[in-house]
C-alpha cells in the first residue's frame, strides 16, 4: 500500500509540474489557519470566474483537462484542494467538521474573488454583496443536488419552508447561508 501511495504522490507532483508548464498557477493560501493549495488559470472568455470543487478523496488535479476547456469561455478558473486532499495537508486535529468546511470554503471563495486577507486591495461597496450573492447561489445549487438527510439539504429545506410561509407584504431578512 505504501508503494502505491508513493507512486500516486509522484504522479500528482508530475501532473502539477505539467500544469504549471502550461500556464496554470499553483499556490498555497493560509485560510482560517489551514494551508489550502489552489490552481488558477486566467481565462480568455467573458464569463464570470468559475470555481471547481473536487469530491470526497479527490483533488484539484482531477480537473487537469477541464481547466483549459473552461478558460476559453470564462474569465478565470480556480480549483482548490480542500484540507486533507491533493496538496493541502490534513489539519493536525483531523478532518474538519461540516461547519468548518463550509467556513473554509467561504474563505476560499473570498480569497479567490479578492475579498479576504491583508494586501488584497480595497473592497468596493458592491464587492461583498457580489460575494454574498455568489455564495448563496452556490449553496442553493449544492442543496438542490442532495436529498433529504444531507445537512446542507436540511438547512436549505428550512430556508425554502420559511419563504413558502411568508404572507403577502412580508420579507425574509435571511440568506441561505444564515441557515447553516
Short mmCIF file of C-alpha atoms in Angstrom, two decimals:
data_model
loop_
_atom_site.label_atom_id
_atom_site.label_comp_id
_atom_site.label_asym_id
_atom_site.label_seq_id
_atom_site.Cartn_x
_atom_site.Cartn_y
_atom_site.Cartn_z
CA UNK A 1 0.00 0.00 0.00
CA UNK A 2 2.80 2.42 0.88
CA UNK A 3 4.36 1.97 -2.57
CA UNK A 4 1.03 2.74 -4.24
CA UNK A 5 0.58 5.98 -2.25
CA UNK A 6 4.15 6.99 -3.03
CA UNK A 7 3.51 6.37 -6.74
CA UNK A 8 0.27 8.40 -6.59
CA UNK A 9 2.07 11.27 -4.86
CA UNK A 10 4.78 11.22 -7.54
CA UNK A 11 2.16 11.16 -10.31
CA UNK A 12 0.29 14.11 -8.75
CA UNK A 13 3.51 16.10 -8.44
CA UNK A 14 4.39 15.35 -12.07
CA UNK A 15 0.92 16.45 -13.19
CA UNK A 16 1.29 19.69 -11.19
CA UNK A 17 4.59 20.39 -13.00
CA UNK A 18 2.89 19.81 -16.37
CA UNK A 19 0.02 22.15 -15.42
CA UNK A 20 2.46 24.86 -14.30
CA UNK A 21 4.42 24.46 -17.56
CA UNK A 22 1.14 25.02 -19.47
CA UNK A 23 0.44 28.27 -17.59
CA UNK A 24 -1.58 27.16 -14.55
CA UNK A 25 -0.63 28.97 -11.34
CA UNK A 26 -0.19 26.74 -8.28
CA UNK A 27 -0.15 28.43 -4.86
CA UNK A 28 -0.91 27.84 -1.19
CA UNK A 29 -3.01 30.27 0.89
CA UNK A 30 -3.49 30.16 4.66
CA UNK A 31 -7.29 30.15 5.18
CA UNK A 32 -8.79 30.05 8.66
CA UNK A 33 -5.47 28.66 9.87
CA UNK A 34 -5.31 25.90 7.22
CA UNK A 35 -2.91 25.82 4.26
CA UNK A 36 -5.01 25.37 1.09
CA UNK A 37 -3.44 24.62 -2.28
CA UNK A 38 -5.17 26.22 -5.27
CA UNK A 39 -4.76 26.12 -9.04
CA UNK A 40 -5.62 29.21 -11.10
CA UNK A 41 -5.94 29.73 -14.85
CA UNK A 42 -6.63 33.16 -16.34
CA UNK A 43 -9.38 32.72 -18.88
CA UNK A 44 -9.84 34.18 -22.33
CA UNK A 45 -13.63 34.24 -22.11
CA UNK A 46 -16.12 36.83 -20.89
CA UNK A 47 -17.94 34.58 -18.42
CA UNK A 48 -17.64 35.03 -14.66
CA UNK A 49 -14.88 33.27 -12.71
CA UNK A 50 -15.51 29.56 -12.17
CA UNK A 51 -14.60 27.58 -9.04
CA UNK A 52 -14.20 23.81 -9.40
CA UNK A 53 -14.61 21.70 -6.24
CA UNK A 54 -13.43 18.13 -6.10
CA UNK A 55 -15.37 15.34 -4.43
CA UNK A 56 -14.51 13.18 -1.43
CA UNK A 57 -11.00 11.80 -1.78
CA UNK A 58 -10.40 13.81 -4.96
CA UNK A 59 -8.13 16.72 -5.68
CA UNK A 60 -7.85 19.71 -7.98
CA UNK A 61 -5.61 17.58 -10.22
CA UNK A 62 -8.78 15.82 -11.33
CA UNK A 63 -9.65 18.93 -13.35
CA UNK A 64 -6.43 18.93 -15.38
CA UNK A 65 -8.31 18.72 -18.71
CA UNK A 66 -11.18 20.94 -17.59
CA UNK A 67 -9.02 23.99 -16.77
CA UNK A 68 -8.21 24.74 -20.38
CA UNK A 69 -11.66 23.99 -21.78
CA UNK A 70 -13.35 26.33 -19.29
CA UNK A 71 -10.71 29.03 -19.66
CA UNK A 72 -11.90 29.56 -23.25
CA UNK A 73 -15.34 30.72 -22.06
CA UNK A 74 -14.72 32.13 -18.58
CA UNK A 75 -12.53 34.95 -17.24
CA UNK A 76 -10.81 32.71 -14.66
CA UNK A 77 -10.84 29.11 -13.45
CA UNK A 78 -9.97 28.21 -9.84
CA UNK A 79 -9.66 24.79 -8.20
CA UNK A 80 -8.71 24.45 -4.52
CA UNK A 81 -7.55 21.26 -2.82
CA UNK A 82 -9.65 21.06 0.32
CA UNK A 83 -7.74 20.16 3.55
CA UNK A 84 -6.51 16.57 3.57
CA UNK A 85 -6.75 16.30 -0.23
CA UNK A 86 -4.27 16.87 -3.03
CA UNK A 87 -1.55 19.26 -1.95
CA UNK A 88 -3.45 20.62 1.08
CA UNK A 89 -2.38 18.80 4.25
CA UNK A 90 -4.83 17.22 6.67
CA UNK A 91 -5.28 19.51 9.71
CA UNK A 92 -3.39 18.31 12.80
CA UNK A 93 -6.72 17.84 14.61
CA UNK A 94 -8.02 15.54 11.86
CA UNK A 95 -10.76 16.02 9.29
CA UNK A 96 -12.77 19.24 9.55
CA UNK A 97 -16.41 19.13 10.65
CA UNK A 98 -19.05 20.26 8.13
CA UNK A 99 -19.38 23.78 9.58
CA UNK A 100 -15.60 24.30 9.49
CA UNK A 101 -15.52 23.02 5.90
CA UNK A 102 -18.24 25.48 4.87
CA UNK A 103 -16.43 28.37 6.59
CA UNK A 104 -13.19 27.36 4.90
CA UNK A 105 -14.92 27.20 1.52
CA UNK A 106 -16.39 30.68 2.04
CA UNK A 107 -12.91 31.95 3.00
CA UNK A 108 -11.52 30.28 -0.13
CA UNK A 109 -14.15 31.99 -2.30
CA UNK A 110 -13.38 35.29 -0.59
CA UNK A 111 -9.67 34.96 -1.40
CA UNK A 112 -10.42 33.88 -4.96
CA UNK A 113 -12.61 36.92 -5.53
CA UNK A 114 -10.32 39.29 -3.62
CA UNK A 115 -12.42 39.92 -0.50
CA UNK A 116 -10.24 38.40 2.22
CA UNK A 117 -6.80 38.84 3.70
CA UNK A 118 -4.17 41.51 4.08
CA UNK A 119 -2.64 43.01 0.98
CA UNK A 120 -5.52 42.12 -1.33
CA UNK A 121 -6.64 45.66 -2.09
CA UNK A 122 -9.70 47.64 -1.17
CA UNK A 123 -13.13 46.05 -1.10
CA UNK A 124 -15.65 48.09 -3.07
CA UNK A 125 -19.14 48.59 -1.67
CA UNK A 126 -20.60 46.12 -4.17
CA UNK A 127 -17.85 43.52 -3.75
CA UNK A 128 -19.18 41.96 -0.56
CA UNK A 129 -22.70 41.98 -1.98
CA UNK A 130 -21.37 40.13 -5.05
CA UNK A 131 -19.65 37.57 -2.82
CA UNK A 132 -22.80 37.03 -0.74
CA UNK A 133 -24.83 36.52 -3.92
CA UNK A 134 -22.25 34.09 -5.31
CA UNK A 135 -22.09 32.04 -2.09
CA UNK A 136 -25.89 31.98 -1.74
CA UNK A 137 -26.28 30.80 -5.33
CA UNK A 138 -23.65 28.09 -4.82
CA UNK A 139 -25.31 26.91 -1.60
CA UNK A 140 -28.72 26.67 -3.27
CA UNK A 141 -27.23 24.75 -6.22
CA UNK A 142 -25.48 22.31 -3.89
CA UNK A 143 -28.60 21.82 -1.80
CA UNK A 144 -30.69 21.02 -4.86
CA UNK A 145 -28.26 18.27 -5.76
CA UNK A 146 -28.56 16.35 -2.47
CA UNK A 147 -31.51 14.55 -0.92
CA UNK A 148 -33.19 14.75 2.48
CA UNK A 149 -30.63 13.65 5.04
CA UNK A 150 -27.66 15.72 3.90
CA UNK A 151 -27.09 18.58 6.41
CA UNK A 152 -26.86 21.15 3.63
CA UNK A 153 -30.11 19.93 2.11
CA UNK A 154 -31.82 20.09 5.52
CA UNK A 155 -30.66 23.68 6.03
CA UNK A 156 -31.93 24.68 2.61
CA UNK A 157 -35.25 22.94 3.17
CA UNK A 158 -35.70 25.16 6.24
CA UNK A 159 -34.92 28.24 4.13
CA UNK A 160 -37.40 27.22 1.42
CA UNK A 161 -40.08 26.44 4.03
CA UNK A 162 -39.67 29.91 5.58
CA UNK A 163 -40.05 31.53 2.16
CA UNK A 164 -43.14 29.47 1.37
CA UNK A 165 -44.73 30.51 4.70
CA UNK A 166 -44.37 34.24 4.01
CA UNK A 167 -47.56 36.22 3.66
CA UNK A 168 -48.05 38.93 1.09
CA UNK A 169 -46.05 42.02 2.01
CA UNK A 170 -43.70 40.10 4.37
CA UNK A 171 -39.99 39.76 3.71
CA UNK A 172 -37.46 37.22 4.90
CA UNK A 173 -34.41 39.04 6.23
CA UNK A 174 -32.18 35.95 5.95
CA UNK A 175 -30.00 34.41 3.28
CA UNK A 176 -29.43 30.69 2.61
CA UNK A 177 -26.01 30.93 4.31
CA UNK A 178 -27.75 32.07 7.52
CA UNK A 179 -29.34 28.62 7.85
CA UNK A 180 -26.03 26.79 8.14
#
